[in-house]
mmCIF file of C-alpha atoms in Angstrom:
data_model
loop_
_atom_site.group_PDB
_atom_site.id
_atom_site.type_symbol
_atom_site.label_atom_id
_atom_site.label_comp_id
_atom_site.label_asym_id
_atom_site.label_seq_id
_atom_site.Cartn_x
_atom_site.Cartn_y
_atom_site.Cartn_z
ATOM 1 C CA UNK A 1 -12.464 -14.359 25.649
ATOM 2 C CA UNK A 2 -8.479 -13.584 25.845
ATOM 3 C CA UNK A 3 -5.792 -11.422 23.261
ATOM 4 C CA UNK A 4 -4.960 -13.668 20.008
ATOM 5 C CA UNK A 5 -1.643 -11.541 18.976
ATOM 6 C CA UNK A 6 0.889 -13.695 16.725
ATOM 7 C CA UNK A 7 2.340 -10.986 16.032
ATOM 8 C CA UNK A 8 6.169 -12.542 15.505
ATOM 9 C CA UNK A 9 4.944 -15.453 14.425
ATOM 10 C CA UNK A 10 5.708 -17.561 11.412
ATOM 11 C CA UNK A 11 2.761 -18.552 9.877
ATOM 12 C CA UNK A 12 3.413 -18.365 6.001
ATOM 13 C CA UNK A 13 5.958 -18.942 2.756
ATOM 14 C CA UNK A 14 6.268 -15.648 1.214
ATOM 15 C CA UNK A 15 8.939 -14.584 -1.105
ATOM 16 C CA UNK A 16 8.055 -11.568 -2.992
ATOM 17 C CA UNK A 17 9.449 -9.582 0.257
ATOM 18 C CA UNK A 18 11.158 -9.691 3.788
ATOM 19 C CA UNK A 19 11.168 -6.670 6.125
ATOM 20 C CA UNK A 20 13.998 -6.792 8.487
ATOM 21 C CA UNK A 21 14.560 -5.178 11.972
ATOM 22 C CA UNK A 22 16.873 -4.188 10.583
ATOM 23 C CA UNK A 23 17.054 -3.537 7.090
ATOM 24 C CA UNK A 24 13.017 -3.062 7.000
ATOM 25 C CA UNK A 25 11.181 -3.938 3.983
ATOM 26 C CA UNK A 26 13.648 -6.070 1.715
ATOM 27 C CA UNK A 27 11.863 -6.436 -2.261
ATOM 28 C CA UNK A 28 13.199 -9.952 -3.433
ATOM 29 C CA UNK A 29 15.996 -9.410 -1.285
ATOM 30 C CA UNK A 30 16.309 -5.592 -2.922
ATOM 31 C CA UNK A 31 16.276 -2.992 -0.160
ATOM 32 C CA UNK A 32 14.619 0.359 -0.894
ATOM 33 C CA UNK A 33 17.396 2.699 -1.786
ATOM 34 C CA UNK A 34 18.628 -1.034 -4.122
ATOM 35 C CA UNK A 35 15.072 -0.439 -5.197
ATOM 36 C CA UNK A 36 15.477 3.232 -6.014
ATOM 37 C CA UNK A 37 18.983 2.770 -7.547
ATOM 38 C CA UNK A 38 18.643 -0.308 -10.172
ATOM 39 C CA UNK A 39 14.591 0.214 -11.522
ATOM 40 C CA UNK A 40 13.896 1.300 -15.007
ATOM 41 C CA UNK A 41 12.973 4.738 -14.647
ATOM 42 C CA UNK A 42 10.803 7.071 -16.472
ATOM 43 C CA UNK A 43 12.374 9.269 -18.735
ATOM 44 C CA UNK A 44 12.874 12.495 -16.669
ATOM 45 C CA UNK A 45 12.292 10.713 -14.033
ATOM 46 C CA UNK A 46 14.355 10.283 -10.605
ATOM 47 C CA UNK A 47 11.941 7.634 -8.640
ATOM 48 C CA UNK A 48 11.842 3.070 -9.936
ATOM 49 C CA UNK A 49 8.096 2.600 -11.849
ATOM 50 C CA UNK A 50 6.274 0.128 -10.236
ATOM 51 C CA UNK A 51 5.652 -1.434 -13.740
ATOM 52 C CA UNK A 52 9.263 -2.272 -13.326
ATOM 53 C CA UNK A 53 9.326 -3.690 -9.343
ATOM 54 C CA UNK A 54 5.698 -5.421 -9.993
ATOM 55 C CA UNK A 55 8.213 -7.342 -12.641
ATOM 56 C CA UNK A 56 11.210 -8.038 -10.007
ATOM 57 C CA UNK A 57 9.135 -9.577 -7.647
ATOM 58 C CA UNK A 58 7.260 -11.613 -10.094
ATOM 59 C CA UNK A 59 10.531 -12.512 -11.896
ATOM 60 C CA UNK A 60 13.287 -11.935 -9.108
ATOM 61 C CA UNK A 61 15.235 -10.008 -11.484
ATOM 62 C CA UNK A 62 15.888 -7.052 -11.519
ATOM 63 C CA UNK A 63 13.559 -6.370 -15.542
ATOM 64 C CA UNK A 64 15.538 -3.504 -18.245
ATOM 65 C CA UNK A 65 14.141 -1.016 -19.867
ATOM 66 C CA UNK A 66 12.749 -3.008 -22.800
ATOM 67 C CA UNK A 67 10.859 -5.237 -20.040
ATOM 68 C CA UNK A 68 9.291 -2.784 -18.507
ATOM 69 C CA UNK A 69 7.712 -1.152 -21.597
ATOM 70 C CA UNK A 70 6.532 -3.652 -22.822
ATOM 71 C CA UNK A 71 5.385 -4.623 -19.534
ATOM 72 C CA UNK A 72 3.931 -0.887 -19.488
ATOM 73 C CA UNK A 73 2.056 -1.319 -22.635
ATOM 74 C CA UNK A 74 1.024 -5.255 -21.157
ATOM 75 C CA UNK A 75 -1.243 -3.607 -19.082
ATOM 76 C CA UNK A 76 -2.392 -0.477 -21.099
ATOM 77 C CA UNK A 77 -4.092 -2.853 -23.564
ATOM 78 C CA UNK A 78 -5.995 -5.289 -20.913
ATOM 79 C CA UNK A 79 -6.949 -1.704 -19.002
ATOM 80 C CA UNK A 80 -10.665 -1.074 -20.376
ATOM 81 C CA UNK A 81 -13.225 -1.502 -17.969
ATOM 82 C CA UNK A 82 -16.623 -3.543 -19.274
ATOM 83 C CA UNK A 83 -19.348 -1.219 -19.378
ATOM 84 C CA UNK A 84 -20.945 -2.746 -16.744
ATOM 85 C CA UNK A 85 -19.214 -1.897 -14.022
ATOM 86 C CA UNK A 86 -18.485 1.658 -15.207
ATOM 87 C CA UNK A 87 -22.510 1.757 -15.363
ATOM 88 C CA UNK A 88 -22.460 0.431 -10.979
ATOM 89 C CA UNK A 89 -20.134 3.912 -10.265
ATOM 90 C CA UNK A 90 -21.737 5.486 -11.516
ATOM 91 C CA UNK A 91 -24.710 4.679 -9.533
ATOM 92 C CA UNK A 92 -22.885 4.482 -6.291
ATOM 93 C CA UNK A 93 -24.554 7.426 -3.713
ATOM 94 C CA UNK A 94 -21.746 9.805 -2.777
ATOM 95 C CA UNK A 95 -21.360 8.509 0.839
ATOM 96 C CA UNK A 96 -20.610 5.369 -0.085
ATOM 97 C CA UNK A 97 -16.991 5.291 1.197
ATOM 98 C CA UNK A 98 -14.173 5.257 -2.031
ATOM 99 C CA UNK A 99 -12.848 1.546 -0.296
ATOM 100 C CA UNK A 100 -16.743 0.100 0.027
ATOM 101 C CA UNK A 101 -16.951 1.368 -3.801
ATOM 102 C CA UNK A 102 -13.237 -0.037 -4.488
ATOM 103 C CA UNK A 103 -14.059 -3.261 -3.135
ATOM 104 C CA UNK A 104 -17.394 -3.830 -5.013
ATOM 105 C CA UNK A 105 -15.531 -2.998 -8.473
ATOM 106 C CA UNK A 106 -13.071 -5.456 -8.464
ATOM 107 C CA UNK A 107 -15.368 -8.083 -7.354
ATOM 108 C CA UNK A 108 -17.315 -7.147 -10.213
ATOM 109 C CA UNK A 109 -14.715 -7.824 -12.705
ATOM 110 C CA UNK A 110 -14.881 -11.730 -11.690
ATOM 111 C CA UNK A 111 -17.428 -11.353 -14.823
ATOM 112 C CA UNK A 112 -13.902 -10.705 -16.808
ATOM 113 C CA UNK A 113 -12.624 -13.888 -14.638
ATOM 114 C CA UNK A 114 -10.430 -16.147 -17.080
ATOM 115 C CA UNK A 115 -9.499 -18.592 -14.157
ATOM 116 C CA UNK A 116 -12.760 -18.494 -13.836
ATOM 117 C CA UNK A 117 -13.552 -20.072 -16.911
ATOM 118 C CA UNK A 118 -10.749 -22.255 -17.504
ATOM 119 C CA UNK A 119 -10.941 -23.620 -14.626
ATOM 120 C CA UNK A 120 -14.632 -24.764 -15.018
ATOM 121 C CA UNK A 121 -14.096 -26.519 -17.814
ATOM 122 C CA UNK A 122 -11.140 -28.341 -16.556
ATOM 123 C CA UNK A 123 -7.799 -26.671 -17.621
ATOM 124 C CA UNK A 124 -4.814 -29.216 -15.367
ATOM 125 C CA UNK A 125 -3.767 -27.671 -12.363
ATOM 126 C CA UNK A 126 0.232 -26.763 -14.067
ATOM 127 C CA UNK A 127 -1.298 -23.897 -15.255
ATOM 128 C CA UNK A 128 -3.463 -22.516 -12.362
ATOM 129 C CA UNK A 129 -0.561 -19.549 -12.654
ATOM 130 C CA UNK A 130 -0.592 -18.746 -16.562
ATOM 131 C CA UNK A 131 -4.930 -18.630 -15.869
ATOM 132 C CA UNK A 132 -4.435 -16.837 -12.903
ATOM 133 C CA UNK A 133 -6.362 -12.718 -14.541
ATOM 134 C CA UNK A 134 -3.571 -11.058 -12.061
ATOM 135 C CA UNK A 135 -2.515 -9.021 -15.069
ATOM 136 C CA UNK A 136 -5.828 -7.678 -16.287
ATOM 137 C CA UNK A 137 -6.544 -6.607 -12.933
ATOM 138 C CA UNK A 138 -3.004 -4.897 -11.907
ATOM 139 C CA UNK A 139 -4.243 -2.609 -15.734
ATOM 140 C CA UNK A 140 -7.112 -2.266 -14.827
ATOM 141 C CA UNK A 141 -6.793 -0.469 -11.061
ATOM 142 C CA UNK A 142 -5.802 2.539 -11.627
ATOM 143 C CA UNK A 143 -9.395 2.908 -14.467
ATOM 144 C CA UNK A 144 -11.307 2.362 -11.139
ATOM 145 C CA UNK A 145 -10.141 3.895 -8.663
ATOM 146 C CA UNK A 146 -9.770 7.098 -11.552
ATOM 147 C CA UNK A 147 -13.373 6.503 -12.174
ATOM 148 C CA UNK A 148 -14.428 7.039 -7.693
ATOM 149 C CA UNK A 149 -12.721 9.659 -7.632
ATOM 150 C CA UNK A 150 -14.575 11.763 -10.261
ATOM 151 C CA UNK A 151 -17.384 10.603 -9.440
ATOM 152 C CA UNK A 152 -16.381 11.665 -6.050
ATOM 153 C CA UNK A 153 -14.312 14.719 -5.925
ATOM 154 C CA UNK A 154 -14.858 16.000 -9.686
ATOM 155 C CA UNK A 155 -18.332 16.248 -10.363
ATOM 156 C CA UNK A 156 -18.181 13.108 -12.623
ATOM 157 C CA UNK A 157 -15.593 14.102 -15.363
ATOM 158 C CA UNK A 158 -14.209 11.738 -17.834
ATOM 159 C CA UNK A 159 -11.225 9.881 -16.790
ATOM 160 C CA UNK A 160 -9.978 9.917 -20.181
ATOM 161 C CA UNK A 161 -8.183 6.816 -22.236
ATOM 162 C CA UNK A 162 -4.960 5.238 -21.832
ATOM 163 C CA UNK A 163 -2.572 6.445 -23.520
ATOM 164 C CA UNK A 164 -0.259 3.396 -24.498
ATOM 165 C CA UNK A 165 2.828 5.031 -25.064
ATOM 166 C CA UNK A 166 2.982 6.685 -21.039
ATOM 167 C CA UNK A 167 3.709 3.409 -18.404
ATOM 168 C CA UNK A 168 1.189 2.863 -15.489
ATOM 169 C CA UNK A 169 1.663 5.207 -12.443
ATOM 170 C CA UNK A 170 1.793 8.409 -15.172
ATOM 171 C CA UNK A 171 -1.337 6.503 -17.099
ATOM 172 C CA UNK A 172 -3.357 6.580 -13.468
ATOM 173 C CA UNK A 173 -1.787 10.116 -12.134
ATOM 174 C CA UNK A 174 -4.045 12.108 -16.069
ATOM 175 C CA UNK A 175 -7.006 9.972 -15.490
ATOM 176 C CA UNK A 176 -6.184 11.241 -11.831
ATOM 177 C CA UNK A 177 -7.181 14.278 -13.502
ATOM 178 C CA UNK A 178 -2.463 15.939 -11.937
ATOM 179 C CA UNK A 179 -0.911 17.267 -14.878
ATOM 180 C CA UNK A 180 2.124 17.816 -12.448
ATOM 181 C CA UNK A 181 4.966 15.632 -13.482
ATOM 182 C CA UNK A 182 6.724 15.979 -9.728
ATOM 183 C CA UNK A 183 3.120 15.005 -8.511
ATOM 184 C CA UNK A 184 3.751 11.726 -10.810
ATOM 185 C CA UNK A 185 7.506 10.933 -9.403
ATOM 186 C CA UNK A 186 5.845 10.994 -6.361
ATOM 187 C CA UNK A 187 2.592 8.500 -7.203
ATOM 188 C CA UNK A 188 5.742 6.328 -8.774
ATOM 189 C CA UNK A 189 8.032 6.584 -6.246
ATOM 190 C CA UNK A 190 4.310 6.476 -3.577
ATOM 191 C CA UNK A 191 3.352 2.738 -5.834
ATOM 192 C CA UNK A 192 6.375 1.234 -4.859
ATOM 193 C CA UNK A 193 7.245 2.006 -1.510
ATOM 194 C CA UNK A 194 3.745 0.711 -0.603
ATOM 195 C CA UNK A 195 3.835 -2.085 -3.194
ATOM 196 C CA UNK A 196 3.832 -5.154 -0.454
ATOM 197 C CA UNK A 197 4.803 -5.867 2.956
ATOM 198 C CA UNK A 198 5.498 -9.763 4.013
ATOM 199 C CA UNK A 199 2.523 -11.835 3.409
ATOM 200 C CA UNK A 200 1.001 -12.220 7.000
ATOM 201 C CA UNK A 201 -0.330 -8.415 6.980
ATOM 202 C CA UNK A 202 -4.793 -8.628 6.868
ATOM 203 C CA UNK A 203 -4.149 -7.911 3.966
ATOM 204 C CA UNK A 204 -1.433 -9.334 2.012
ATOM 205 C CA UNK A 205 -2.936 -12.802 4.367
ATOM 206 C CA UNK A 206 -6.845 -12.157 3.204
ATOM 207 C CA UNK A 207 -5.591 -12.163 -0.267
ATOM 208 C CA UNK A 208 -3.202 -15.170 0.202
ATOM 209 C CA UNK A 209 -6.171 -17.644 2.158
ATOM 210 C CA UNK A 210 -9.176 -16.245 0.108
ATOM 211 C CA UNK A 211 -6.548 -17.303 -3.072
ATOM 212 C CA UNK A 212 -5.583 -20.617 -1.391
ATOM 213 C CA UNK A 213 -9.637 -21.579 -2.647
ATOM 214 C CA UNK A 214 -8.167 -21.462 -5.517
ATOM 215 C CA UNK A 215 -10.834 -17.863 -5.600
ATOM 216 C CA UNK A 216 -9.329 -16.087 -8.833
ATOM 217 C CA UNK A 217 -7.916 -12.597 -7.984
ATOM 218 C CA UNK A 218 -10.697 -11.041 -8.416
ATOM 219 C CA UNK A 219 -11.892 -12.048 -5.375
ATOM 220 C CA UNK A 220 -9.200 -12.714 -3.398
ATOM 221 C CA UNK A 221 -8.275 -9.362 -4.083
ATOM 222 C CA UNK A 222 -11.733 -7.386 -3.177
ATOM 223 C CA UNK A 223 -11.321 -9.250 0.226
ATOM 224 C CA UNK A 224 -7.768 -8.497 0.984
ATOM 225 C CA UNK A 225 -9.446 -4.616 0.208
ATOM 226 C CA UNK A 226 -11.841 -4.907 3.271
ATOM 227 C CA UNK A 227 -8.932 -6.018 5.223
ATOM 228 C CA UNK A 228 -7.315 -2.937 4.130
ATOM 229 C CA UNK A 229 -10.611 -0.426 4.901
ATOM 230 C CA UNK A 230 -9.763 -1.107 8.527
ATOM 231 C CA UNK A 231 -8.550 1.484 10.860
ATOM 232 C CA UNK A 232 -5.728 -0.036 12.329
ATOM 233 C CA UNK A 233 -4.620 -1.309 9.116
ATOM 234 C CA UNK A 234 -4.999 0.989 5.843
ATOM 235 C CA UNK A 235 -6.071 3.817 7.338
ATOM 236 C CA UNK A 236 -2.920 5.169 9.266
ATOM 237 C CA UNK A 237 -1.825 7.991 7.267
ATOM 238 C CA UNK A 238 -4.879 9.417 7.383
ATOM 239 C CA UNK A 239 -4.975 9.132 11.594
ATOM 240 C CA UNK A 240 -1.103 11.062 10.896
ATOM 241 C CA UNK A 241 -2.966 13.481 9.371
ATOM 242 C CA UNK A 242 -5.955 14.664 11.458
ATOM 243 C CA UNK A 243 -3.424 14.433 14.196
ATOM 244 C CA UNK A 244 -1.032 16.565 12.643
ATOM 245 C CA UNK A 245 -3.783 19.707 11.159
ATOM 246 C CA UNK A 246 -4.850 19.470 15.181
ATOM 247 C CA UNK A 247 -1.266 20.439 16.450
ATOM 248 C CA UNK A 248 -0.963 22.633 13.819
ATOM 249 C CA UNK A 249 -4.535 24.368 14.579
ATOM 250 C CA UNK A 250 -4.195 24.615 18.229
ATOM 251 C CA UNK A 251 -0.876 25.332 18.323
ATOM 252 C CA UNK A 252 -0.422 28.174 14.961
ATOM 253 C CA UNK A 253 2.171 28.622 13.141
ATOM 254 C CA UNK A 254 6.020 28.310 13.819
ATOM 255 C CA UNK A 255 6.166 26.345 17.055
ATOM 256 C CA UNK A 256 8.710 26.126 19.455
ATOM 257 C CA UNK A 257 10.849 22.603 19.954
ATOM 258 C CA UNK A 258 10.429 22.926 23.789
ATOM 259 C CA UNK A 259 6.233 24.158 22.946
ATOM 260 C CA UNK A 260 5.965 21.278 20.774
ATOM 261 C CA UNK A 261 8.228 18.544 23.632
ATOM 262 C CA UNK A 262 4.958 19.626 25.956
ATOM 263 C CA UNK A 263 2.516 18.957 23.158
ATOM 264 C CA UNK A 264 3.471 15.415 22.601
ATOM 265 C CA UNK A 265 4.416 14.630 26.230
ATOM 266 C CA UNK A 266 -0.088 16.253 27.346
ATOM 267 C CA UNK A 267 -0.227 13.106 24.464
ATOM 268 C CA UNK A 268 0.886 10.721 26.042
ATOM 269 C CA UNK A 269 -0.065 11.913 29.175
ATOM 270 C CA UNK A 270 -3.721 11.181 27.378
ATOM 271 C CA UNK A 271 -3.541 7.931 27.766
ATOM 272 C CA UNK A 272 -3.195 9.130 22.974
ATOM 273 C CA UNK A 273 -0.474 7.987 20.527
ATOM 274 C CA UNK A 274 1.286 9.785 18.514
ATOM 275 C CA UNK A 275 0.920 8.775 15.156
ATOM 276 C CA UNK A 276 3.071 7.188 12.761
ATOM 277 C CA UNK A 277 5.484 7.401 15.229
ATOM 278 C CA UNK A 278 7.298 2.948 16.383
ATOM 279 C CA UNK A 279 6.373 -0.502 14.092
ATOM 280 C CA UNK A 280 5.277 -3.805 15.710
ATOM 281 C CA UNK A 281 8.932 -4.900 13.545
ATOM 282 C CA UNK A 282 11.371 -2.801 12.751
ATOM 283 C CA UNK A 283 13.699 -0.848 14.942
ATOM 284 C CA UNK A 284 15.313 2.016 13.653
ATOM 285 C CA UNK A 285 13.674 4.305 11.295
ATOM 286 C CA UNK A 286 11.065 2.776 8.466
ATOM 287 C CA UNK A 287 13.443 3.152 5.054
ATOM 288 C CA UNK A 288 10.126 4.016 2.937
ATOM 289 C CA UNK A 289 9.733 7.517 5.777
ATOM 290 C CA UNK A 290 13.399 7.821 4.892
ATOM 291 C CA UNK A 291 12.529 8.216 1.067
ATOM 292 C CA UNK A 292 10.172 10.405 1.473
ATOM 293 C CA UNK A 293 11.745 12.798 3.716
ATOM 294 C CA UNK A 294 14.423 12.758 1.156
ATOM 295 C CA UNK A 295 11.534 13.573 -1.559
ATOM 296 C CA UNK A 296 10.341 15.936 0.167
ATOM 297 C CA UNK A 297 13.836 17.827 1.007
ATOM 298 C CA UNK A 298 13.793 18.006 -2.688
ATOM 299 C CA UNK A 299 10.697 19.690 -4.431
ATOM 300 C CA UNK A 300 8.577 21.165 -1.456
ATOM 301 C CA UNK A 301 11.314 22.119 1.445
ATOM 302 C CA UNK A 302 9.590 25.525 2.773
ATOM 303 C CA UNK A 303 6.059 23.760 3.610
ATOM 304 C CA UNK A 304 4.758 24.161 6.259
ATOM 305 C CA UNK A 305 3.247 20.628 7.013
ATOM 306 C CA UNK A 306 6.694 19.316 5.500
ATOM 307 C CA UNK A 307 9.061 21.110 8.653
ATOM 308 C CA UNK A 308 6.725 20.279 10.959
ATOM 309 C CA UNK A 309 6.608 16.663 10.136
ATOM 310 C CA UNK A 310 10.073 17.279 10.308
ATOM 311 C CA UNK A 311 10.599 19.309 13.292
ATOM 312 C CA UNK A 312 8.573 16.389 14.823
ATOM 313 C CA UNK A 313 11.079 14.116 13.688
ATOM 314 C CA UNK A 314 13.633 15.777 15.708
ATOM 315 C CA UNK A 315 11.758 14.941 19.186
ATOM 316 C CA UNK A 316 9.369 12.620 18.802
ATOM 317 C CA UNK A 317 11.329 9.231 19.043
ATOM 318 C CA UNK A 318 13.531 11.376 21.919
ATOM 319 C CA UNK A 319 10.001 11.164 24.156
ATOM 320 C CA UNK A 320 9.146 8.473 23.666
ATOM 321 C CA UNK A 321 12.613 7.046 24.715
ATOM 322 C CA UNK A 322 12.038 9.301 27.919
ATOM 323 C CA UNK A 323 9.274 7.920 28.536
ATOM 324 C CA UNK A 324 10.516 3.904 28.145
ATOM 325 C CA UNK A 325 7.388 1.785 26.846
ATOM 326 C CA UNK A 326 7.913 2.044 22.518
ATOM 327 C CA UNK A 327 10.455 -0.928 21.734
ATOM 328 C CA UNK A 328 10.740 0.957 18.384
ATOM 329 C CA UNK A 329 10.266 4.890 18.822
ATOM 330 C CA UNK A 330 10.793 6.206 15.402
ATOM 331 C CA UNK A 331 8.949 7.129 12.526
ATOM 332 C CA UNK A 332 7.297 4.242 9.583
ATOM 333 C CA UNK A 333 6.035 5.100 6.423
ATOM 334 C CA UNK A 334 2.329 6.513 7.527
ATOM 335 C CA UNK A 335 4.292 9.340 9.164
ATOM 336 C CA UNK A 336 4.698 10.781 5.740
ATOM 337 C CA UNK A 337 2.793 9.722 2.893
ATOM 338 C CA UNK A 338 -0.309 12.007 3.422
ATOM 339 C CA UNK A 339 1.907 15.421 3.994
ATOM 340 C CA UNK A 340 3.323 14.668 -0.007
ATOM 341 C CA UNK A 341 -0.288 14.474 -1.713
ATOM 342 C CA UNK A 342 -1.136 17.262 -0.255
ATOM 343 C CA UNK A 343 1.096 18.544 -0.802
ATOM 344 C CA UNK A 344 0.124 18.429 -4.575
ATOM 345 C CA UNK A 345 -3.265 19.177 -4.068
ATOM 346 C CA UNK A 346 -4.584 15.355 -3.025
ATOM 347 C CA UNK A 347 -6.786 17.245 -0.278
ATOM 348 C CA UNK A 348 -8.755 13.777 0.089
ATOM 349 C CA UNK A 349 -8.284 11.687 2.548
ATOM 350 C CA UNK A 350 -11.026 9.137 2.584
ATOM 351 C CA UNK A 351 -9.973 8.383 -0.544
ATOM 352 C CA UNK A 352 -5.907 8.090 0.748
ATOM 353 C CA UNK A 353 -6.106 4.030 0.328
ATOM 354 C CA UNK A 354 -7.729 3.469 -2.809
ATOM 355 C CA UNK A 355 -3.870 4.386 -3.499
ATOM 356 C CA UNK A 356 -2.977 2.506 -0.601
ATOM 357 C CA UNK A 357 -4.885 -0.085 -2.900
ATOM 358 C CA UNK A 358 -4.184 -0.252 -6.004
ATOM 359 C CA UNK A 359 0.082 -0.336 -4.688
ATOM 360 C CA UNK A 360 -0.295 -3.155 -2.443
ATOM 361 C CA UNK A 361 -2.065 -5.369 -5.323
ATOM 362 C CA UNK A 362 1.606 -5.253 -7.624
ATOM 363 C CA UNK A 363 2.921 -7.541 -4.016
ATOM 364 C CA UNK A 364 -0.736 -9.958 -3.500
ATOM 365 C CA UNK A 365 -1.077 -10.881 -6.739
ATOM 366 C CA UNK A 366 3.004 -11.318 -7.608
ATOM 367 C CA UNK A 367 2.421 -13.131 -4.679
ATOM 368 C CA UNK A 368 -1.316 -15.244 -6.149
ATOM 369 C CA UNK A 369 0.758 -15.493 -9.574
ATOM 370 C CA UNK A 370 3.282 -17.890 -7.464
ATOM 371 C CA UNK A 371 0.813 -19.789 -4.692
ATOM 372 C CA UNK A 372 -0.887 -21.208 -8.197
ATOM 373 C CA UNK A 373 2.735 -21.800 -10.112
ATOM 374 C CA UNK A 374 3.969 -23.984 -6.217
ATOM 375 C CA UNK A 375 0.631 -25.387 -5.944
ATOM 376 C CA UNK A 376 0.013 -23.794 -2.204
ATOM 377 C CA UNK A 377 -2.895 -25.646 -1.030
ATOM 378 C CA UNK A 378 -5.990 -24.408 1.070
ATOM 379 C CA UNK A 379 -5.462 -22.853 3.793
ATOM 380 C CA UNK A 380 -6.833 -24.867 6.788
ATOM 381 C CA UNK A 381 -4.855 -24.679 10.458
ATOM 382 C CA UNK A 382 -7.212 -25.729 13.161
ATOM 383 C CA UNK A 383 -9.196 -23.723 15.731
ATOM 384 C CA UNK A 384 -10.298 -25.008 19.208
ATOM 385 C CA UNK A 385 -12.834 -23.855 21.686
ATOM 386 C CA UNK A 386 -11.830 -22.091 25.455
ATOM 387 C CA UNK A 387 -12.740 -24.628 27.303
ATOM 388 C CA UNK A 388 -10.288 -27.106 24.991
ATOM 389 C CA UNK A 389 -7.760 -24.332 24.847
ATOM 390 C CA UNK A 390 -7.456 -24.825 29.786
ATOM 391 C CA UNK A 391 -7.516 -28.571 29.181
ATOM 392 C CA UNK A 392 -5.307 -28.048 26.416
ATOM 393 C CA UNK A 393 -2.700 -26.088 29.619
ATOM 394 C CA UNK A 394 -3.425 -27.859 31.845
ATOM 395 C CA UNK A 395 -2.672 -30.398 30.485
ATOM 396 C CA UNK A 396 0.474 -29.291 29.570
ATOM 397 C CA UNK A 397 1.394 -27.865 33.316
ATOM 398 C CA UNK A 398 0.407 -31.408 34.553
ATOM 399 C CA UNK A 399 3.019 -32.627 32.903
#
């Protein structure tokens, strides 16, 4: 069977973000540095609030502090989980992967779907976007994610109560059990920069595809999370950490640049890749990597693992250029994010994709609102058999 590689093929209209080969991801036309500068921040913190980014993704406008405060309070009001979902999460076996638990719980939240109810009652199509439930689902996701974390890694301790005076990120970190204000600031940055990445990556396209059948956000987003759980999509930062840990174990403490260069070449010559380097579209250092690097220089400049990451940043691109195979030898965001989480004590790598999923809800569900508002049709492209493809190609060649 032929391989089907669609990288670069134009396949969807998607408003919330665009990935530029030179500038990186832009949210509604704003680069990451611009979002860091323009979006409102929590008192005393330097990174933008994801609440404000969601406002930007939905409306196309940079929100005021008052608008973001309103949104944060709305999410706090909607955050309580139905008891059957809590019971289900408590009854899951501890060997069930966090992403499987996350997806199952989101599907079960379909019991709260006002869209499904409204559709069954014959709601006018013009109101589909209003009934879409995205606000409710985003509000509940940190509670779901925190419940999973506490059950698996904190002996089932309580996530506590939502504080209506706090923003979405701050409530999330409190429920996880992290009280360090700098970790909360990291979560603001993490949840913002992971929020959206155009519309045709596996998870975003899955959400759009399932949503095009008028499945509600709970069903379309849970399907997307099953795509995100795949090792070729959401596990990249985990693979980077595994590789870094192996490097550290084999090479010991401080490593000379020459020894590091030899290690990288040995990795490449063995048929492996350097995880976290390269990107299908970008042709420069990922701005999401850069802002995490700046955060690390500010808050953990002497951390051994960060120093290792920064040393690799100075060496790997030149080796990849010398090898001559990589179109983009520069690091992407996955080369950095896991190291920051490890520094603040979140060492449970299997959980990282859940954090990714909580963040991605902002972009996917903002898009779903617009899909409903614009009346996007059911996505139903044409497929063909291999024999049909051979016939088509043959016919074209003969002409």
